[in-house]
Amino acid sequence: MRDLQSWLTRLEQLHPTEIELGLERVSAVARRLDADTPARRVITVAGTNGKGSCVRTMESLLSAAGHSTGAYSSPHLLRFNERIRIDGEEVGDEDLITAFEAVEQARGETSLTYFEFTTLAAFWLFKRAEVEFALLEVGLGGRLDAVNLVDADIAVITSVAVDHEAWLGNDREVIGAEKAGILRRGKTFVCADAHPPASVVDAARELGCESYFIGHQFEIGDHRFRLQGEPELTIGVPQVQLPPASVAAALTALSLAGALPGADEVCRVLETLQMPGRCQRLDWLGRELVLDVGHNPAAATYLAEWLAQRPVSGRTLALVAVMADKDVPGLVAPLKHEIDHWFPALLPDNPRAADAAQLLRGLSEAGVPEAQVDRQCMPVAERLQSLTEVLQAGDRLLVFGSFFTVAEVLQLTREQHDGQS
């Protein structure tokens, strides 16, 4: 197979289940592939929310400091290539295919999930490129995630909240223990959760980690970042578009690694740093469009605070489409005071998506007045088109609820050649 899509289609069919947590199979293949040490230094990032922002911040800062970097994150929005980047550039199709061929040869009869297979491909590419830093974003949980086959020099946990209950449980202590599985004995640990579960704190102590907790050893606020201990650091920072706690964790990790650029470069990077789908602002048809992939109550709480800090002269309208296994009332409730009118939408081609009844029920249970809800639940594309006639000067449109929702809208705006970020 010499085209990327054919490979990706095949990888989706290789394993009987989409997710199978555990390290035995993938670790064995990694050893045969000689990809179990993908870089000289490894920073692994876990978290319910904010881990992608942390990885992207570190990636940009390392580039500014002149360090070679491999970054692995998931999921992607528009192209699989977004998941694997070397020195800030997405890996091209041909290199991905070469990596897939190497993994295929190494795995033999071992069955791998889509995520396990692509994780190994990323590690193989980083090893071949001889990058200095590998920045690895955990896919699900931490302890049994394929990324965790590598021993991290620095482990980062951005946040611990309830999500993916079917796999991780519905209790922060249990979820925290899973995420703390990325910690290694005697290594460095950075925690950006202001109220970490006891399971995380206990794991760091039992493993003898050199630990840094936000609000204690480091903090961000009032346009300053402060780090206590060795090294001690205080630098001015601009207002950031990405979650400040994730940015602070990135600054802490790189400072501890001795890889942070100078203060002026830090400010230059942070001033312009954005991520597709994370509080991403677009000028769309002369109106402000905000895209956010947030799909759990904790993400919605952050999004509500972000909107409140950036008022508009007109109304804020919301287009929301979510997966059926998500807490719709919990997702809506934190935002109800920031949204003037709700437009629930459908993803008819996605069997995992919530239907109209679930969306409308969730809005009602969250306490949204019926007069603020458009009960005609259209597919996302139709809904976006209909809103072109509703939005007025000074209005803002928020699109959120799922990676799938944001990806579809982002693709539509690009096809219209009218979205500029």
Short mmCIF file of C-alpha atoms in Angstrom, two decimals:
data_model
loop_
_atom_site.label_atom_id
_atom_site.label_comp_id
_atom_site.label_asym_id
_atom_site.label_seq_id
_atom_site.Cartn_x
_atom_site.Cartn_y
_atom_site.Cartn_z
CA MET A 1 0.00 0.00 0.00
CA ARG A 2 1.53 3.27 -1.10
CA ASP A 3 -1.14 5.73 -0.05
CA LEU A 4 -1.71 6.86 3.53
CA GLN A 5 -5.49 6.49 3.61
CA SER A 6 -5.29 2.82 2.62
CA TRP A 7 -2.92 2.21 5.50
CA LEU A 8 -5.12 4.05 8.00
CA THR A 9 -8.19 2.11 6.85
CA ARG A 10 -6.30 -1.14 7.34
CA LEU A 11 -5.07 -0.14 10.80
CA GLU A 12 -8.67 0.43 11.89
CA GLN A 13 -9.41 -3.22 11.08
CA LEU A 14 -6.30 -4.91 12.48
CA HIS A 15 -7.52 -5.39 16.04
CA PRO A 16 -10.89 -6.74 17.19
CA THR A 17 -11.49 -3.72 19.47
CA GLU A 18 -10.78 -0.02 19.07
CA ILE A 19 -9.24 0.23 22.54
CA GLU A 20 -7.37 -2.41 24.53
CA LEU A 21 -5.40 -0.99 27.41
CA GLY A 22 -2.20 -2.80 28.35
CA LEU A 23 1.51 -2.64 27.56
CA GLU A 24 2.59 -6.25 27.03
CA ARG A 25 1.89 -6.51 23.30
CA VAL A 26 2.99 -3.03 22.26
CA SER A 27 6.15 -3.17 24.41
CA ALA A 28 7.23 -6.45 22.81
CA VAL A 29 6.85 -4.98 19.33
CA ALA A 30 8.66 -1.78 20.38
CA ARG A 31 11.68 -3.82 21.46
CA ARG A 32 11.75 -5.71 18.16
CA LEU A 33 11.42 -2.39 16.33
CA ASP A 34 14.19 -0.85 18.48
CA ALA A 35 11.86 2.07 19.17
CA ASP A 36 11.39 1.80 22.93
CA THR A 37 13.78 4.74 23.45
CA PRO A 38 12.58 7.31 20.90
CA ALA A 39 14.74 10.24 22.04
CA ARG A 40 17.52 11.23 24.38
CA ARG A 41 15.00 12.94 26.68
CA VAL A 42 11.33 12.14 27.03
CA ILE A 43 8.54 14.24 28.53
CA THR A 44 5.21 12.43 28.84
CA VAL A 45 1.98 14.38 29.42
CA ALA A 46 -1.26 12.94 30.81
CA GLY A 47 -4.43 14.75 31.84
CA THR A 48 -8.16 14.92 31.33
CA ASN A 49 -7.91 18.36 29.74
CA GLY A 50 -5.03 20.57 28.65
CA LYS A 51 -2.44 17.96 27.74
CA GLY A 52 -2.42 18.83 24.04
CA SER A 53 -1.93 22.50 24.92
CA CYS A 54 0.98 21.59 27.19
CA VAL A 55 2.67 19.56 24.45
CA ARG A 56 2.17 22.29 21.85
CA THR A 57 3.59 24.92 24.22
CA MET A 58 6.69 22.85 24.95
CA GLU A 59 7.12 22.09 21.25
CA SER A 60 7.06 25.78 20.32
CA LEU A 61 9.39 26.82 23.15
CA LEU A 62 11.90 24.06 22.38
CA SER A 63 11.94 25.11 18.74
CA ALA A 64 12.61 28.71 19.79
CA ALA A 65 15.50 27.48 21.94
CA GLY A 66 17.00 25.53 19.04
CA HIS A 67 16.28 22.00 20.29
CA SER A 68 15.23 19.21 17.90
CA THR A 69 11.85 17.84 18.90
CA GLY A 70 9.42 15.05 18.10
CA ALA A 71 5.82 15.61 19.26
CA TYR A 72 3.09 12.98 19.35
CA SER A 73 -0.52 13.93 20.12
CA SER A 74 -4.04 12.74 19.41
CA PRO A 75 -6.65 12.83 18.11
CA HIS A 76 -6.29 14.86 14.92
CA LEU A 77 -8.82 17.29 13.48
CA LEU A 78 -8.41 17.22 9.70
CA ARG A 79 -5.34 15.12 8.81
CA PHE A 80 -3.72 12.16 10.51
CA ASN A 81 -0.35 13.85 9.91
CA GLU A 82 -1.23 16.36 12.65
CA ARG A 83 -0.51 13.66 15.23
CA ILE A 84 3.21 13.25 14.51
CA ARG A 85 5.49 16.27 14.17
CA ILE A 86 9.24 16.64 13.93
CA ASP A 87 10.73 20.06 14.61
CA GLY A 88 7.26 21.59 14.40
CA GLU A 89 6.42 20.13 10.98
CA GLU A 90 3.84 17.42 10.33
CA VAL A 91 5.44 14.22 9.05
CA GLY A 92 4.64 13.67 5.37
CA ASP A 93 2.68 10.78 3.90
CA GLU A 94 5.69 8.94 2.49
CA ASP A 95 7.57 8.97 5.79
CA LEU A 96 4.45 7.79 7.63
CA ILE A 97 4.02 4.92 5.19
CA THR A 98 7.67 3.92 5.65
CA ALA A 99 7.16 3.92 9.42
CA PHE A 100 3.99 1.84 9.11
CA GLU A 101 5.86 -0.69 6.98
CA ALA A 102 8.55 -0.93 9.67
CA VAL A 103 5.97 -1.53 12.41
CA GLU A 104 4.15 -4.08 10.26
CA GLN A 105 7.33 -6.05 9.75
CA ALA A 106 8.25 -5.92 13.44
CA ARG A 107 4.86 -6.91 14.82
CA GLY A 108 4.72 -10.32 13.10
CA GLU A 109 1.62 -12.07 14.41
CA THR A 110 1.06 -9.60 17.27
CA SER A 111 -2.25 -7.78 17.02
CA LEU A 112 -2.11 -4.04 17.66
CA THR A 113 -4.84 -1.43 18.01
CA TYR A 114 -4.87 1.63 15.74
CA PHE A 115 -3.44 3.77 18.52
CA GLU A 116 -0.74 1.26 19.46
CA PHE A 117 0.37 0.87 15.84
CA THR A 118 0.55 4.62 15.21
CA THR A 119 2.31 5.23 18.52
CA LEU A 120 5.06 2.83 17.51
CA ALA A 121 5.29 4.53 14.12
CA ALA A 122 5.83 7.87 15.88
CA PHE A 123 8.54 6.41 18.11
CA TRP A 124 10.29 4.86 15.11
CA LEU A 125 10.25 8.18 13.26
CA PHE A 126 11.62 10.07 16.27
CA LYS A 127 14.40 7.51 16.71
CA ARG A 128 15.32 7.73 13.02
CA ALA A 129 15.38 11.55 13.15
CA GLU A 130 17.56 11.45 16.30
CA VAL A 131 15.48 14.13 18.02
CA GLU A 132 16.72 15.44 21.34
CA PHE A 133 13.28 15.66 22.97
CA ALA A 134 10.24 13.42 22.51
CA LEU A 135 7.02 15.02 23.75
CA LEU A 136 4.42 12.31 24.21
CA GLU A 137 0.74 12.94 24.86
CA VAL A 138 -1.10 10.08 26.54
CA GLY A 139 -4.11 8.89 24.58
CA LEU A 140 -6.25 7.49 27.42
CA GLY A 141 -5.51 7.30 31.13
CA GLY A 142 -1.81 6.79 31.59
CA ARG A 143 -0.72 3.60 33.33
CA LEU A 144 -1.81 1.24 30.52
CA ASP A 145 -1.63 3.64 27.58
CA ALA A 146 0.77 2.68 24.76
CA VAL A 147 2.75 5.91 25.25
CA ASN A 148 3.68 4.71 28.74
CA LEU A 149 5.93 1.94 27.42
CA VAL A 150 8.65 4.61 27.46
CA ASP A 151 10.16 5.75 30.76
CA ALA A 152 9.68 9.50 30.97
CA ASP A 153 12.44 11.73 32.30
CA ILE A 154 9.73 14.26 33.22
CA ALA A 155 6.08 13.32 33.74
CA VAL A 156 3.39 16.00 33.55
CA ILE A 157 -0.24 15.71 34.66
CA THR A 158 -2.26 18.71 33.53
CA SER A 159 -5.60 17.94 35.18
CA VAL A 160 -7.69 15.16 36.65
CA ALA A 161 -11.44 15.16 36.01
CA VAL A 162 -14.14 12.63 35.24
CA ASP A 163 -14.21 11.54 31.59
CA HIS A 164 -14.07 8.23 29.70
CA GLU A 165 -15.80 6.59 32.65
CA ALA A 166 -16.18 3.25 30.85
CA TRP A 167 -12.38 2.88 30.82
CA LEU A 168 -11.10 4.94 33.73
CA GLY A 169 -13.91 4.95 36.31
CA ASN A 170 -16.10 7.77 37.62
CA ASP A 171 -14.02 8.80 40.63
CA ARG A 172 -11.14 11.32 40.58
CA GLU A 173 -9.05 9.21 42.95
CA VAL A 174 -9.27 6.17 40.69
CA ILE A 175 -8.66 8.26 37.56
CA GLY A 176 -5.76 10.02 39.27
CA ALA A 177 -4.11 6.70 40.07
CA GLU A 178 -4.32 5.72 36.38
CA LYS A 179 -2.76 9.00 35.26
CA ALA A 180 -0.04 8.76 37.91
CA GLY A 181 1.04 5.56 36.20
CA ILE A 182 3.29 7.66 33.95
CA LEU A 183 5.49 8.65 36.93
CA ARG A 184 8.85 6.91 37.33
CA ARG A 185 10.83 6.32 40.49
CA GLY A 186 13.19 9.16 41.33
CA LYS A 187 12.26 11.16 38.22
CA THR A 188 10.72 14.63 37.93
CA PHE A 189 6.97 15.19 38.19
CA VAL A 190 5.04 18.36 37.30
CA CYS A 191 1.37 18.68 38.30
CA ALA A 192 -0.83 21.47 36.91
CA ASP A 193 -3.99 20.40 38.73
CA ALA A 194 -4.59 22.91 41.53
CA HIS A 195 -6.40 20.27 43.60
CA PRO A 196 -4.79 16.95 42.72
CA PRO A 197 -6.36 13.76 44.02
CA ALA A 198 -4.60 12.13 46.95
CA SER A 199 -3.82 9.18 44.68
CA VAL A 200 -1.57 11.42 42.57
CA VAL A 201 0.18 13.03 45.54
CA ASP A 202 0.70 9.64 47.22
CA ALA A 203 2.10 8.07 44.06
CA ALA A 204 4.65 10.87 43.64
CA ARG A 205 5.73 10.55 47.27
CA GLU A 206 6.00 6.75 47.19
CA LEU A 207 8.11 6.88 44.03
CA GLY A 208 10.40 9.54 45.46
CA CYS A 209 9.72 11.91 42.58
CA GLU A 210 11.11 15.42 42.52
CA SER A 211 7.65 16.99 42.49
CA TYR A 212 6.40 20.43 41.44
CA PHE A 213 2.76 21.35 42.09
CA ILE A 214 1.00 24.41 40.71
CA GLY A 215 0.18 26.88 43.47
CA HIS A 216 3.13 25.64 45.50
CA GLN A 217 6.39 25.23 43.59
CA PHE A 218 5.18 27.13 40.51
CA GLU A 219 2.39 29.48 39.51
CA ILE A 220 1.17 31.72 36.72
CA GLY A 221 -0.88 34.90 37.05
CA ASP A 222 -0.71 38.70 36.94
CA HIS A 223 1.32 38.34 33.74
CA ARG A 224 4.09 36.51 35.57
CA PHE A 225 5.33 32.95 35.80
CA ARG A 226 7.18 31.93 38.96
CA LEU A 227 9.13 28.77 39.72
CA GLN A 228 10.61 28.07 43.15
CA GLY A 229 13.52 25.81 43.99
CA GLU A 230 16.38 24.92 41.66
CA PRO A 231 16.30 26.62 39.27
CA GLU A 232 14.40 29.60 40.62
CA LEU A 233 12.76 31.67 37.93
CA THR A 234 10.42 34.64 37.55
CA ILE A 235 9.57 35.94 34.10
CA GLY A 236 6.89 38.17 32.66
CA VAL A 237 4.41 36.47 30.34
CA PRO A 238 1.61 37.86 28.13
CA GLN A 239 -2.05 36.85 28.33
CA VAL A 240 -2.17 33.40 26.75
CA GLN A 241 -4.85 31.86 24.54
CA LEU A 242 -4.22 28.32 25.82
CA PRO A 243 -5.07 27.16 29.38
CA PRO A 244 -2.67 29.03 31.69
CA ALA A 245 -2.10 25.99 33.92
CA SER A 246 -0.97 23.91 30.94
CA VAL A 247 1.32 26.71 29.80
CA ALA A 248 2.77 26.97 33.31
CA ALA A 249 3.39 23.21 33.39
CA ALA A 250 5.21 23.47 30.06
CA LEU A 251 7.38 26.32 31.32
CA THR A 252 8.16 24.39 34.50
CA ALA A 253 9.08 21.16 32.71
CA LEU A 254 11.40 22.88 30.23
CA SER A 255 13.01 25.01 32.92
CA LEU A 256 13.75 21.87 34.93
CA ALA A 257 15.15 20.27 31.78
CA GLY A 258 17.40 23.28 31.21
CA ALA A 259 15.83 23.81 27.81
CA LEU A 260 13.78 27.00 28.20
CA PRO A 261 14.67 29.85 25.82
CA GLY A 262 15.35 33.36 27.09
CA ALA A 263 12.59 35.50 28.61
CA ASP A 264 12.12 37.59 25.46
CA GLU A 265 11.72 34.47 23.32
CA VAL A 266 9.27 32.98 25.83
CA CYS A 267 7.07 36.07 25.53
CA ARG A 268 7.32 36.10 21.74
CA VAL A 269 6.20 32.46 21.53
CA LEU A 270 3.37 32.77 24.04
CA GLU A 271 1.95 35.95 22.46
CA THR A 272 1.00 34.14 19.25
CA LEU A 273 0.55 30.57 20.45
CA GLN A 274 -2.76 28.99 19.42
CA MET A 275 -3.99 25.46 18.83
CA PRO A 276 -6.63 24.44 16.32
CA GLY A 277 -9.82 23.67 18.20
CA ARG A 278 -8.71 25.01 21.58
CA CYS A 279 -10.43 28.35 22.13
CA GLN A 280 -9.50 29.03 18.52
CA ARG A 281 -10.76 32.35 17.19
CA LEU A 282 -11.59 32.79 13.50
CA ASP A 283 -12.94 35.65 11.47
CA TRP A 284 -15.80 33.93 9.62
CA LEU A 285 -18.04 35.87 7.24
CA GLY A 286 -17.21 39.01 9.19
CA ARG A 287 -18.22 37.46 12.50
CA GLU A 288 -16.20 35.99 15.37
CA LEU A 289 -16.16 32.21 15.42
CA VAL A 290 -14.74 30.34 18.43
CA LEU A 291 -13.93 26.63 18.09
CA ASP A 292 -13.34 24.44 21.12
CA VAL A 293 -13.14 20.64 21.32
CA GLY A 294 -14.11 20.61 25.02
CA HIS A 295 -16.40 17.66 25.76
CA ASN A 296 -16.58 17.31 29.55
CA PRO A 297 -17.74 19.53 32.45
CA ALA A 298 -14.22 20.58 33.45
CA ALA A 299 -13.45 21.75 29.91
CA ALA A 300 -16.77 23.58 29.77
CA THR A 301 -15.98 25.39 33.03
CA TYR A 302 -12.69 26.64 31.63
CA LEU A 303 -14.41 27.66 28.37
CA ALA A 304 -17.06 29.64 30.29
CA GLU A 305 -14.34 31.55 32.17
CA TRP A 306 -12.51 32.20 28.90
CA LEU A 307 -15.66 33.63 27.27
CA ALA A 308 -16.48 35.78 30.32
CA GLN A 309 -13.04 37.39 30.11
CA ARG A 310 -13.62 38.27 26.44
CA PRO A 311 -17.07 39.89 26.17
CA VAL A 312 -18.51 40.91 22.81
CA SER A 313 -20.83 43.80 21.94
CA GLY A 314 -23.52 41.46 20.59
CA ARG A 315 -24.80 38.02 21.51
CA THR A 316 -22.95 34.74 22.02
CA LEU A 317 -24.63 31.85 20.21
CA ALA A 318 -23.64 28.21 20.65
CA LEU A 319 -23.64 25.36 18.15
CA VAL A 320 -23.18 22.16 20.13
CA ALA A 321 -22.94 18.53 19.03
CA VAL A 322 -21.59 15.81 21.32
CA MET A 323 -21.04 12.08 21.63
CA ALA A 324 -23.80 10.01 23.21
CA ASP A 325 -21.58 8.79 26.07
CA LYS A 326 -20.90 12.32 27.34
CA ASP A 327 -22.53 14.17 30.23
CA VAL A 328 -24.62 16.66 28.26
CA PRO A 329 -26.14 18.50 31.27
CA GLY A 330 -22.69 18.71 32.88
CA LEU A 331 -21.24 20.06 29.64
CA VAL A 332 -23.95 22.70 29.22
CA ALA A 333 -24.47 23.91 32.79
CA PRO A 334 -21.18 25.85 33.23
CA LEU A 335 -21.84 27.75 29.99
CA LYS A 336 -25.50 28.63 30.34
CA HIS A 337 -24.85 32.14 31.70
CA GLU A 338 -22.44 32.93 28.84
CA ILE A 339 -24.69 31.77 25.99
CA ASP A 340 -27.67 33.78 24.75
CA HIS A 341 -29.09 31.14 22.41
CA TRP A 342 -28.39 27.44 21.85
CA PHE A 343 -28.41 25.56 18.56
CA PRO A 344 -28.05 21.81 19.19
CA ALA A 345 -26.77 20.00 16.11
CA LEU A 346 -26.34 16.45 14.85
CA LEU A 347 -23.52 14.36 13.43
CA PRO A 348 -25.60 11.89 11.39
CA ASP A 349 -22.59 10.05 9.92
CA ASN A 350 -21.16 9.30 13.35
CA PRO A 351 -22.81 6.32 15.12
CA ARG A 352 -21.41 7.49 18.47
CA ALA A 353 -23.09 10.91 18.32
CA ALA A 354 -25.95 12.02 20.56
CA ASP A 355 -29.37 12.32 18.92
CA ALA A 356 -31.79 15.24 19.09
CA ALA A 357 -33.71 13.86 22.07
CA GLN A 358 -30.58 13.47 24.19
CA LEU A 359 -29.34 16.96 23.30
CA LEU A 360 -32.65 18.66 24.06
CA ARG A 361 -33.06 16.70 27.27
CA GLY A 362 -29.53 17.62 28.37
CA LEU A 363 -30.14 21.32 27.76
CA SER A 364 -33.37 21.15 29.75
CA GLU A 365 -31.75 19.27 32.64
CA ALA A 366 -28.96 21.86 32.73
CA GLY A 367 -31.58 24.55 33.36
CA VAL A 368 -31.41 26.33 30.00
CA PRO A 369 -34.73 28.16 29.41
CA GLU A 370 -36.70 26.67 26.54
CA ALA A 371 -36.94 30.08 24.88
CA GLN A 372 -33.15 30.07 24.46
CA VAL A 373 -33.05 26.74 22.60
CA ASP A 374 -33.66 26.19 18.91
CA ARG A 375 -35.40 22.81 18.95
CA GLN A 376 -34.85 22.13 15.25
CA CYS A 377 -31.76 19.92 15.51
CA MET A 378 -30.09 20.04 12.10
CA PRO A 379 -26.86 18.34 10.99
CA VAL A 380 -23.81 20.45 11.78
CA ALA A 381 -23.23 21.58 8.18
CA GLU A 382 -26.85 22.67 7.71
CA ARG A 383 -26.91 24.37 11.09
CA LEU A 384 -23.74 26.33 10.33
CA GLN A 385 -25.22 27.47 7.03
CA SER A 386 -28.48 28.52 8.68
CA LEU A 387 -26.60 30.59 11.24
CA THR A 388 -25.17 32.82 8.52
CA GLU A 389 -28.64 34.41 8.42
CA VAL A 390 -28.93 34.65 12.21
CA LEU A 391 -25.59 36.20 13.20
CA GLN A 392 -25.57 39.97 13.41
CA ALA A 393 -22.79 42.54 13.74
CA GLY A 394 -21.04 42.13 17.08
CA ASP A 395 -22.27 38.55 17.61
CA ARG A 396 -20.01 35.61 18.42
CA LEU A 397 -20.60 31.97 17.50
CA LEU A 398 -19.18 29.25 19.73
CA VAL A 399 -18.83 25.75 18.25
CA PHE A 400 -17.99 23.05 20.80
CA GLY A 401 -18.74 19.62 22.24
CA SER A 402 -16.50 17.21 20.33
CA PHE A 403 -13.43 16.88 18.13
CA PHE A 404 -15.81 15.66 15.42
CA THR A 405 -17.96 18.81 15.68
CA VAL A 406 -15.02 21.18 15.50
CA ALA A 407 -13.34 19.21 12.70
CA GLU A 408 -16.44 19.42 10.51
CA VAL A 409 -16.87 23.16 11.05
CA LEU A 410 -13.17 23.83 10.56
CA GLN A 411 -13.25 21.90 7.29
CA LEU A 412 -16.32 23.81 6.11
CA THR A 413 -14.76 27.20 6.83
CA ARG A 414 -11.63 26.22 4.95
CA GLU A 415 -13.64 25.03 1.96
CA GLN A 416 -15.41 28.40 1.94
CA HIS A 417 -11.99 30.13 2.07
CA ASP A 418 -13.43 32.47 4.67
CA GLY A 419 -11.92 31.27 7.95
CA GLN A 420 -8.74 33.05 9.06
CA SER A 421 -6.94 32.25 12.30
#
